[in-house]
Coordinates of C-alpha atoms and ligand atoms in Angstrom, one line a residue:
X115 CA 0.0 0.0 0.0
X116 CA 1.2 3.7 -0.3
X117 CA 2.5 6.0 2.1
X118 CA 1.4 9.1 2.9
X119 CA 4.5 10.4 5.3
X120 CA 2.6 12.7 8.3
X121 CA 4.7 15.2 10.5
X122 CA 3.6 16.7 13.8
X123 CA 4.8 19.7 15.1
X124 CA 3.3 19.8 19.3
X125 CA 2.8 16.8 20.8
X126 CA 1.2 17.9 24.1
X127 CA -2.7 17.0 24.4
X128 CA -4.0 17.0 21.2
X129 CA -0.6 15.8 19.6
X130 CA 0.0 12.7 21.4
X131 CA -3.9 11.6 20.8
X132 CA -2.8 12.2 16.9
X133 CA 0.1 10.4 17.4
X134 CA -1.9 7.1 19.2
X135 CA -4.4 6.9 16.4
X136 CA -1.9 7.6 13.5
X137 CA 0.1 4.2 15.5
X138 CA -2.3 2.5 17.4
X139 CA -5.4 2.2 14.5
X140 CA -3.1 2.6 11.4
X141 CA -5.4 0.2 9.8
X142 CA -8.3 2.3 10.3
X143 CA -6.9 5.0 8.8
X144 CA -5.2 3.2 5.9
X145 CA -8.7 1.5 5.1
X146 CA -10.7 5.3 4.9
X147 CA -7.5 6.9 3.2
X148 CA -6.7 3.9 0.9
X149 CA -2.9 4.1 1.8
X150 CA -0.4 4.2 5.2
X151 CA -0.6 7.1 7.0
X152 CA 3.1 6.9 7.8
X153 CA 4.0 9.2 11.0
X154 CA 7.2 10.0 9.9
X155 CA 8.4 12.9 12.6
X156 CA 7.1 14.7 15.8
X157 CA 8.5 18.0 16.9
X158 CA 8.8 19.4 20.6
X159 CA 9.8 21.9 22.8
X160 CA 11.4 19.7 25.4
X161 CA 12.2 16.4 24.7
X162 CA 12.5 15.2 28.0
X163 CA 8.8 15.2 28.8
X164 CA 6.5 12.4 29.0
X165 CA 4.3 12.2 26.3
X166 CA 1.5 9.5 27.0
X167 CA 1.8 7.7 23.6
X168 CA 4.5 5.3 22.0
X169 CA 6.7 7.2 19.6
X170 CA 8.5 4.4 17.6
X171 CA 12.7 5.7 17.3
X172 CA 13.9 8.6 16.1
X173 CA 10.1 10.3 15.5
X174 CA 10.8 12.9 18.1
X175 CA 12.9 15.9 17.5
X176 CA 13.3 19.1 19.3
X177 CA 14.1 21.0 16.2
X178 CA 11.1 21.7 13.9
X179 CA 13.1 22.2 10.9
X180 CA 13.2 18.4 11.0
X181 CA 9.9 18.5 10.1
X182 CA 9.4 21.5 7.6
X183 CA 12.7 20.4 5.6
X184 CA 11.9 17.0 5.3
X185 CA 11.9 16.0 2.1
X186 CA 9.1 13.3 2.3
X187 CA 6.8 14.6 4.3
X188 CA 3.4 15.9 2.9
X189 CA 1.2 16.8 5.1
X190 CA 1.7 18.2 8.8
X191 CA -0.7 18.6 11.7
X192 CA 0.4 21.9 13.5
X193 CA -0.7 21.5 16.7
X194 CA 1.2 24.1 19.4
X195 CA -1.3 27.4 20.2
X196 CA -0.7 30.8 20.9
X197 CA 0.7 32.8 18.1
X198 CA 3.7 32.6 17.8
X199 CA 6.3 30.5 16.9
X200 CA 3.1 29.4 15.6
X201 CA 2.0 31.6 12.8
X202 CA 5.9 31.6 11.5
X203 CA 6.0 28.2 11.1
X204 CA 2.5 27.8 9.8
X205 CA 4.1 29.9 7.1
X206 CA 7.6 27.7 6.6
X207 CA 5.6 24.9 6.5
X208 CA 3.6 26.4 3.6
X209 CA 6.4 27.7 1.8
X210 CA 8.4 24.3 2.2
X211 CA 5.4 22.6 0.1
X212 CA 3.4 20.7 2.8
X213 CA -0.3 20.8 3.2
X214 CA -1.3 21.6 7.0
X215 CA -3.8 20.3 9.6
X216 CA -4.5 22.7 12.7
X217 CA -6.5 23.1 16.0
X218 CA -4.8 26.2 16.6
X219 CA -8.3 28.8 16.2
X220 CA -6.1 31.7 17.8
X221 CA -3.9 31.5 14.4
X222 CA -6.9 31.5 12.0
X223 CA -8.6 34.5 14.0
X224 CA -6.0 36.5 14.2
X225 CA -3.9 35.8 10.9
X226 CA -6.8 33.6 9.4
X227 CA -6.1 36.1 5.7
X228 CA -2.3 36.1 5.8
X229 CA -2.3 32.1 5.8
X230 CA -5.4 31.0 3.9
X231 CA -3.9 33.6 1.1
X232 CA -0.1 32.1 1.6
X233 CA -1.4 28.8 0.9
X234 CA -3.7 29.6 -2.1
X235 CA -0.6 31.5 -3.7
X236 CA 1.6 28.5 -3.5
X237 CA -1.3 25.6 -4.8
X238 CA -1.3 24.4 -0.9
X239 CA -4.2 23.5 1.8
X240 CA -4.9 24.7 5.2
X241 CA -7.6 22.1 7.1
X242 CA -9.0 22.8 10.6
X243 CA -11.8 21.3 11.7
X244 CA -10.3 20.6 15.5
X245 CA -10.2 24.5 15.4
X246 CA -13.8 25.0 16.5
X247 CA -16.2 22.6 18.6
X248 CA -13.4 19.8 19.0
X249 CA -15.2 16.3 17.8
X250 CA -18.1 18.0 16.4
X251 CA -17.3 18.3 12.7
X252 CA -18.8 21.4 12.4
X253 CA -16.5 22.9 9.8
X254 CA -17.4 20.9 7.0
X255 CA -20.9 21.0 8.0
X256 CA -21.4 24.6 8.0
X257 CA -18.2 24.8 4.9
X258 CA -19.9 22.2 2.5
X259 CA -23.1 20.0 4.1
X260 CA -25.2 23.2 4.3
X261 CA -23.9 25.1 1.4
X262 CA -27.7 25.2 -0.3
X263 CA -28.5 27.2 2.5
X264 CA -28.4 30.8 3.9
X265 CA -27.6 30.1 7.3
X266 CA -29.8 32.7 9.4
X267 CA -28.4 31.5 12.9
X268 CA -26.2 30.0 14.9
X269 CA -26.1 29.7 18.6
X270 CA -23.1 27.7 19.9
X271 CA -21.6 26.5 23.2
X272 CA -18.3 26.7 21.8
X273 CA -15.7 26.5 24.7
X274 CA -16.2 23.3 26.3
X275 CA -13.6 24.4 29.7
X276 CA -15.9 27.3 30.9
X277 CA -19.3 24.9 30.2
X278 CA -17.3 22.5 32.2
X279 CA -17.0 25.0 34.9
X280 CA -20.3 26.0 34.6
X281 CA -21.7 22.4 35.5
X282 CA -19.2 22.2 38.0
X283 CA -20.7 25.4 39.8
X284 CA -24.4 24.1 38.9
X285 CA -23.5 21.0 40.8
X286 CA -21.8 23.8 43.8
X287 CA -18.9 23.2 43.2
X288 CA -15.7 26.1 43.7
X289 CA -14.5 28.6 40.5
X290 CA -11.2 27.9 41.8
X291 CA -11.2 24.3 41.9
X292 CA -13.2 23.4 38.7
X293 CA -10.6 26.0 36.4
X294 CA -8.1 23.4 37.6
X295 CA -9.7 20.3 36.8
X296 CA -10.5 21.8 33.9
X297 CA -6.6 22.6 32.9
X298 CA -5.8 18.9 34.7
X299 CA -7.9 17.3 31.9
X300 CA -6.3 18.9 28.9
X301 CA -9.5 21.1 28.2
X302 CA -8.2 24.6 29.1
X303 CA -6.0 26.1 27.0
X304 CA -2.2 26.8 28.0
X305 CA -3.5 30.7 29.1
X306 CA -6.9 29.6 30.9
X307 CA -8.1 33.4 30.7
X308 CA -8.8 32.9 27.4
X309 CA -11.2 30.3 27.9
X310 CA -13.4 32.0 31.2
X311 CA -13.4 35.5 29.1
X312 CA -14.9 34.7 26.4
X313 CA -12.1 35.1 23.9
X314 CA -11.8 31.2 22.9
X315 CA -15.4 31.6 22.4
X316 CA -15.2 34.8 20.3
X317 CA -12.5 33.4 17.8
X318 CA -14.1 29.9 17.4
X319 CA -17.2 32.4 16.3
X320 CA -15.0 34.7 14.0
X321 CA -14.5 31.2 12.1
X322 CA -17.6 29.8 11.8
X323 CA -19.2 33.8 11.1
X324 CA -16.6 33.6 8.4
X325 CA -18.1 30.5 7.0
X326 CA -21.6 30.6 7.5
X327 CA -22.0 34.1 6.4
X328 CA -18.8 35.5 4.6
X329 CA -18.4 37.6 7.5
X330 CA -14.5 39.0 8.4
X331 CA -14.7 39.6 11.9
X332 CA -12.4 41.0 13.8
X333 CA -12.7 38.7 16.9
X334 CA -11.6 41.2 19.1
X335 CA -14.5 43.4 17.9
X336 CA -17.0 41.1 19.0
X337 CA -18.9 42.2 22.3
X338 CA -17.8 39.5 25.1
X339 CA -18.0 39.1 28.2
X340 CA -17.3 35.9 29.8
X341 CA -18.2 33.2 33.3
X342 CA -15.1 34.9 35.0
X343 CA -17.4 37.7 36.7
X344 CA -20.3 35.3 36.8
X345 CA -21.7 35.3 40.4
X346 CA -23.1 31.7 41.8
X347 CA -26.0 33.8 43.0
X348 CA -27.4 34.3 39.5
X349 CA -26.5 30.4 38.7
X350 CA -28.8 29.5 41.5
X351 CA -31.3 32.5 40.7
X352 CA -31.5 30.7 36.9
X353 CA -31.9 27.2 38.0
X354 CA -35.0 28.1 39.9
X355 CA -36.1 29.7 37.4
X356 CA -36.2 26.6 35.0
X357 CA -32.9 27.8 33.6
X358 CA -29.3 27.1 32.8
X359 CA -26.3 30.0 32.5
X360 CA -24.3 29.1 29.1
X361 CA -21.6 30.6 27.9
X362 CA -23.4 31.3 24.1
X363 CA -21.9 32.7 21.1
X364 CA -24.3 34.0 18.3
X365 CA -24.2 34.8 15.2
X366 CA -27.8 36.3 14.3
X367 CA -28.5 37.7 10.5
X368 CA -30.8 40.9 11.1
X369 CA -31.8 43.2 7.9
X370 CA -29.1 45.8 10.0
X371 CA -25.9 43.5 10.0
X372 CA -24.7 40.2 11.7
X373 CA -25.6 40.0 15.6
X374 CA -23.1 39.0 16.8
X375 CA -21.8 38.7 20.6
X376 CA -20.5 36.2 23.3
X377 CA -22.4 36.7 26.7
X378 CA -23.6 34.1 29.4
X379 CA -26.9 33.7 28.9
X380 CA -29.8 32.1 30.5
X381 CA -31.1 29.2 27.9
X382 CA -34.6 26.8 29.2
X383 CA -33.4 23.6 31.0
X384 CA -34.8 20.9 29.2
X385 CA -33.8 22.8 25.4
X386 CA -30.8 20.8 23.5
X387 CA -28.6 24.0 24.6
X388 CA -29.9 23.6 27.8
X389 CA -28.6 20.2 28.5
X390 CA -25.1 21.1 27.0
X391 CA -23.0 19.9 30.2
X392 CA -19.4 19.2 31.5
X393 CA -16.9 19.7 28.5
X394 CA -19.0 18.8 25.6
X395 CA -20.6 21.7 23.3
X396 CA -23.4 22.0 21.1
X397 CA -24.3 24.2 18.2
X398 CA -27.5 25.1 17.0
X399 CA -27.6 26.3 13.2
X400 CA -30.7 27.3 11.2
X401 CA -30.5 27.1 7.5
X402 CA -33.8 28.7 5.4
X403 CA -34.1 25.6 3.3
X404 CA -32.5 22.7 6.3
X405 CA -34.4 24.3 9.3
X406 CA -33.0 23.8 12.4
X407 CA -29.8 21.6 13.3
X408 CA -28.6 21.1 16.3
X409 CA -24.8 19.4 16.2
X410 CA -23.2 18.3 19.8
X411 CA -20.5 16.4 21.2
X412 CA -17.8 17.0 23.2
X413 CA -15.7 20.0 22.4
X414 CA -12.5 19.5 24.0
X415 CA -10.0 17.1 25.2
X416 CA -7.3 14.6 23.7
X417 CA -9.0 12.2 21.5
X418 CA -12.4 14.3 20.5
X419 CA -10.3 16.4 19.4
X420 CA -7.4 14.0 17.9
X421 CA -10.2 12.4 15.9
X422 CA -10.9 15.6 13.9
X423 CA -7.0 16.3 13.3
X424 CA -6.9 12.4 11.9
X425 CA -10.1 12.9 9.6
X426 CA -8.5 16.2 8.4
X427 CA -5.2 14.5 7.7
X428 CA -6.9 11.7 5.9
X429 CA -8.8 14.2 3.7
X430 CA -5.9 16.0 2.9
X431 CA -3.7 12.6 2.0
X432 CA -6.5 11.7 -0.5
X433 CA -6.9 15.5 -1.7
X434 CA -10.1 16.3 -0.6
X435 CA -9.2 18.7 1.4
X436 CA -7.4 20.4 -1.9
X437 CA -10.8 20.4 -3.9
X438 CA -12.8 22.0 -0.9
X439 CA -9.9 24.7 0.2
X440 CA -9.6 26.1 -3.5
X441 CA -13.4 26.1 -4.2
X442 CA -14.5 27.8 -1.1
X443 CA -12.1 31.0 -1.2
X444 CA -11.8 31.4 2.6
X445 CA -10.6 34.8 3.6
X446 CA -10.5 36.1 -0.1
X447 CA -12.0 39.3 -1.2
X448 CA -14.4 36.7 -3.4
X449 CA -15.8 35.5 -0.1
X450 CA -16.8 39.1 1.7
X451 CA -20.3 38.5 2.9
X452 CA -22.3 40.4 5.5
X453 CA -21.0 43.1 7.8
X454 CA -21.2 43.1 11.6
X455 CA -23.9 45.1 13.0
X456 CA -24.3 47.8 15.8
X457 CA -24.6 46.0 18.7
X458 CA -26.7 48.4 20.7
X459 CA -29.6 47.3 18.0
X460 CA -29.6 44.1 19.4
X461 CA -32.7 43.0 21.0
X462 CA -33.9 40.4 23.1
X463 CA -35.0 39.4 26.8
X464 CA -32.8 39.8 29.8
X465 CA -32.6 38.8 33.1
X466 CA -31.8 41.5 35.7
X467 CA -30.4 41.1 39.2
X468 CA -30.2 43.8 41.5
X469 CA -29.5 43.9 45.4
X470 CA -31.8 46.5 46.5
X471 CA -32.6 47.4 49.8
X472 CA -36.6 46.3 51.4
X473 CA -38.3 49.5 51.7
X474 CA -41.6 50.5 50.8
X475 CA -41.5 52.1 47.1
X476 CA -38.3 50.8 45.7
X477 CA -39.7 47.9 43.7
X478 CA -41.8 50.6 42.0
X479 CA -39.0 52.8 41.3
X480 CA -36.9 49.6 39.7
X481 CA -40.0 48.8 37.2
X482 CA -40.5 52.5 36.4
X483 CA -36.9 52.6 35.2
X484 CA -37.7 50.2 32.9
X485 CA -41.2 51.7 31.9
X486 CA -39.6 54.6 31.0
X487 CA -37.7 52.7 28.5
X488 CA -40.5 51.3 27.0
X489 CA -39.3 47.9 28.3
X490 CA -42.1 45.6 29.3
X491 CA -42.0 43.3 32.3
X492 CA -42.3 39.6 31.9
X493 CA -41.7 38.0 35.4
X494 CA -40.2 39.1 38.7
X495 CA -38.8 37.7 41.6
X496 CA -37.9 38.3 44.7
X497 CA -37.0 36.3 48.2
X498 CA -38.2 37.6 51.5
X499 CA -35.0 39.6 53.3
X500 CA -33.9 37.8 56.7
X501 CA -34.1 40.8 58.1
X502 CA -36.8 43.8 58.4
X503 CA -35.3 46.3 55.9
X504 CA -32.6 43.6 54.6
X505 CA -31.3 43.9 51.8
X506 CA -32.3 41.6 48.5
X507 CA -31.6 40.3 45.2
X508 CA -34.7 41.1 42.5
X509 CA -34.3 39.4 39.0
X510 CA -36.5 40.9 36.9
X511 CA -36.9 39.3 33.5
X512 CA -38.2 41.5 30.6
X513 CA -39.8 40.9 27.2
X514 CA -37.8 41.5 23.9
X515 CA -35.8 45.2 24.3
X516 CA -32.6 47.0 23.2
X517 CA -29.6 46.3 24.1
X518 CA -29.7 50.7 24.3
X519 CA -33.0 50.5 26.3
X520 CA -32.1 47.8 28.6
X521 CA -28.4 49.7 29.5
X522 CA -30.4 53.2 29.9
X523 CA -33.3 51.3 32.3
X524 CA -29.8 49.8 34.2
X525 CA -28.2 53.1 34.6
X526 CA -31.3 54.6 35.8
X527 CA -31.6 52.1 38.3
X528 CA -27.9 52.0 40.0
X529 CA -28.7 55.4 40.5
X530 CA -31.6 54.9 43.2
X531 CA -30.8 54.9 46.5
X532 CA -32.2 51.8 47.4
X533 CA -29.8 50.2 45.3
X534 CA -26.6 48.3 46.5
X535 CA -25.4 46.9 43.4
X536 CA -24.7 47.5 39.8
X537 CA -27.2 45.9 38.4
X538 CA -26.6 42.0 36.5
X539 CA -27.7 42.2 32.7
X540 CA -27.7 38.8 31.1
X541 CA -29.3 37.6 28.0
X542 CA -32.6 35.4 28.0
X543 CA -32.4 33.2 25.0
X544 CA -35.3 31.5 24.7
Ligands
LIG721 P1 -0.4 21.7 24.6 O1 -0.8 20.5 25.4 O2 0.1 22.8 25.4 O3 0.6 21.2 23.5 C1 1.4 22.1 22.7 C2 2.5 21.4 22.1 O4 3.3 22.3 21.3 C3 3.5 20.8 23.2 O5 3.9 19.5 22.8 C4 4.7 21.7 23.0 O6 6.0 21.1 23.3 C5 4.6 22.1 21.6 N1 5.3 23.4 21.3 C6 5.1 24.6 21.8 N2 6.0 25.5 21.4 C7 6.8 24.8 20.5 C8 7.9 25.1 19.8 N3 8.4 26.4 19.7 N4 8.6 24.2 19.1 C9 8.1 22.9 19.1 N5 7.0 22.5 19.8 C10 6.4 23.4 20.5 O7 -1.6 22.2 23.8 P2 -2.9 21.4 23.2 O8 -4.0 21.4 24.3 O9 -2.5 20.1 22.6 O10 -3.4 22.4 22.1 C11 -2.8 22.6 20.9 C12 -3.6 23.4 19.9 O11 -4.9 22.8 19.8 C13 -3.9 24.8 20.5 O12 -4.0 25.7 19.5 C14 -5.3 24.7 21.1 O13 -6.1 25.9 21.1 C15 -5.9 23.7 20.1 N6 -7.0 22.9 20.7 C16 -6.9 22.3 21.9 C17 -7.9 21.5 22.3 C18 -7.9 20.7 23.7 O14 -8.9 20.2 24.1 N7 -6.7 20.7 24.3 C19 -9.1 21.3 21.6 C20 -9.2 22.0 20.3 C21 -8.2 22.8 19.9 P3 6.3 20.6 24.8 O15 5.3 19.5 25.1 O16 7.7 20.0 24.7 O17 6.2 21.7 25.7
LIG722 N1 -9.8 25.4 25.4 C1 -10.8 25.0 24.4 C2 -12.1 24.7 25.1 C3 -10.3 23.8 23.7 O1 -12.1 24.6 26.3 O2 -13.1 24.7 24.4 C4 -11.1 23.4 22.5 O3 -11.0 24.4 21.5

């Protein structure tokens, strides 16, 4: 049979579960490829590390050039993150003739034009379906499945270490201790931050905006917030109110731009959003001719992930991946679709939690704020202060307003005296 030489360049979590089903299932691979997927080299930072799989003699090297100068090798799997070394060898590897496999969504957020355009120049493909959603192969779903379709939506749990944390806290558990459980099982990335901010989240969305709608986001222009400020109050608050806090990342088409944000937000317990747990994530994506799909599975760790990495280098070692990367354009001037839109034109329902003190009036004064706003009250709740003249959390949960209205009604109501608290805005997403 013919081989297909594979190098790897970062063999940390992700790398070493490429590595054990490039060695240990070879047959697998060889029978969906229809030829040896041959691991030929594996570059490190430090090769005195354990790495958790069996690398035969002489794979492992400590100097990349190994692997971008080797004559034989054809395709590579470039999985270290951050940006650097990374996006500079990204490029060496292009220039040196090799078609490339990554996870690393950072890189294609942040110089997603510079390598997609590198690689068209020189007749080479760039593959990343681990770059979004981990096992969920929501790339070439969105890319080619759906391409008779204008997608109009998609809401997506996208980092799977802050919905891990998220169950954790559900289940009262610490912040503290579930971010390091969540690094301890290889979901977090190498700077956790990025993952509880909302940043993860936001690039992942840059991607799929890009390929869903055309869009060229800057990711860092995206409105985020993430579940670092979260308080456990408004977990609990949520849960009793038959909902779950998600960490959701939208990508809306209005007749006024792309909606597009990252925000925990409270989605129904019971919906398939809702039920999203521990690390796995779930996207929901409507097309106007599909309807409604809902793609899940888990969404980080070694061998979800390793499983797209292998499907990509397979597609790329029969040339699939080829035919795809030249037809769709991504990040040309060809493929400029819709713009992002003005954020404060967003509109939906939110929940709002306030800490107000218990005196005759003060409710009143809260729902006049919003009155005034024109914002119309759905529900409210709130629990009977220990004390006389305690102080205590309202939620209020509106009907469909502005993102402008709803900050103006907030502002409004920080300003009363009877209030001890910014007030909480999250988004109700029904
Ligand atoms: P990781 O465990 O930190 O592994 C990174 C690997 O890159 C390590 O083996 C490291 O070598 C190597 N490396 C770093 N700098 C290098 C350099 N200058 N030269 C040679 N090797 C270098 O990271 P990971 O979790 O596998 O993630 C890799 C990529 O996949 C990231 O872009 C991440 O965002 C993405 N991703 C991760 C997951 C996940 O669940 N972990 C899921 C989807 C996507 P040493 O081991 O010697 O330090
Ligand atoms: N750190 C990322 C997450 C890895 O937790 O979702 C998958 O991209």
């Amino acid at each position: 049979m013919e081989k297909t030489k594979v190098g790897i360049i970062g063999v940390g979590t992700v790398g070493s579960g490429v590595a054990r089903l490039l060695l240990d299932h070879g047959d697998r691979t060889a029978r969906h490829a229809g030829r040896v997927l041959w691991l030929e080299k594996a570059a490190v930072r430090d090769l005195k590390k354990a790495r958790g799989c069996d690398l035969p003699a002489g794979v492992l090297t400590d100097d990349v050039d190994e692997v971008i100068n080797h004559p034989e090798i054809e395709v590579v799997a470039m999985l270290m993150g951050g940006l650097e070394p990374a996006r500079t060898v990204m490029l060496r590897l292009l220039k040196a003739g090799k078609d490339v496999v990554t996870a690393n969504k950072a890189l294609l957020a942040e110089h997603g034009p510079e390598i997609f355009d590198t690689a068209r120049e020189l007749g080479r493909s760039v593959a990343f379906e681990a770059s979004v959603a981990g096992g969920i192969p929501i790339i070439a779903n969105i890319g080619q499945c759906l391409s008779a379709n204008q997608i109009t939506s998609l809401h997506g749990i996208l980092n799977g270490t802050s919905n891990f944390i998220l169950t954790k806290m559900q289940e009262g558990d610490d912040y503290a201790a579930a971010v390091a459980e969540a690094q301890r099982l290889g979901y977090a990335e190498a700077d956790p931050a990025m993952d509880v901010d909302g940043s993860d989240a936001a690039q992942k969305l840059a991607i799929l905006a890009h390929l869903a709608f055309g869009a060229r986001l800057d990711w860092r222009n995206i409105p985020r917030s993430g579940i670092d400020k979260l308080d456990l109050i408004d977990v609990q608050y949520a849960e009793e109110m038959g909902y779950r806090i998600k960490l959701l990342a939208i990508a809306d088409l209005k007749d006024w731009g792309l909606d597009c944000e990252v925000n925990p937000a409270l989605v129904r317990a019971g919906s398939p959003l809702g039920e999203v747990s521990g690390p796995f994530n779930g996207v929901l994506v409507k097309g106007d001719a599909v309807g409604p799909l809902f793609f899940y599975g888990q969404g980080a760790g070694q061998m979800p992930t390793a499983s797209a990495v292998v499907a990509d280098l397979i597609d790329t070692a029969v040339g699939r991946t080829a035919i795809t990367f030249r037809s769709l354009g991504l990040w040309s001037e060809e493929l400029r679709g819709v713009e992002q839109g003005e954020f404060a034109k967003s509109t939906g329902k939110r929940y709002i939690r306030v800490m107000v003190e218990d005196h005759p009036g003060v409710l009143a004064d809260v729902t006049k704020a919003f009155g005034d706003e024109g914002i119309s009250i759905a529900s409210v709740l709130q629990k009977e202060a220990t004390e006389p003249g305690g102080v205590v959390g309202l939620v209020i949960m509106t009907h469909p307003a502005s993102e402008a209205a709803t900050d103006n009604a907030c502002a409004k109501i920080a300003k009363l005296p009877a209030c001890r608290t910014e007030p909480v805005k999250l988004w109700v997403r029904d």
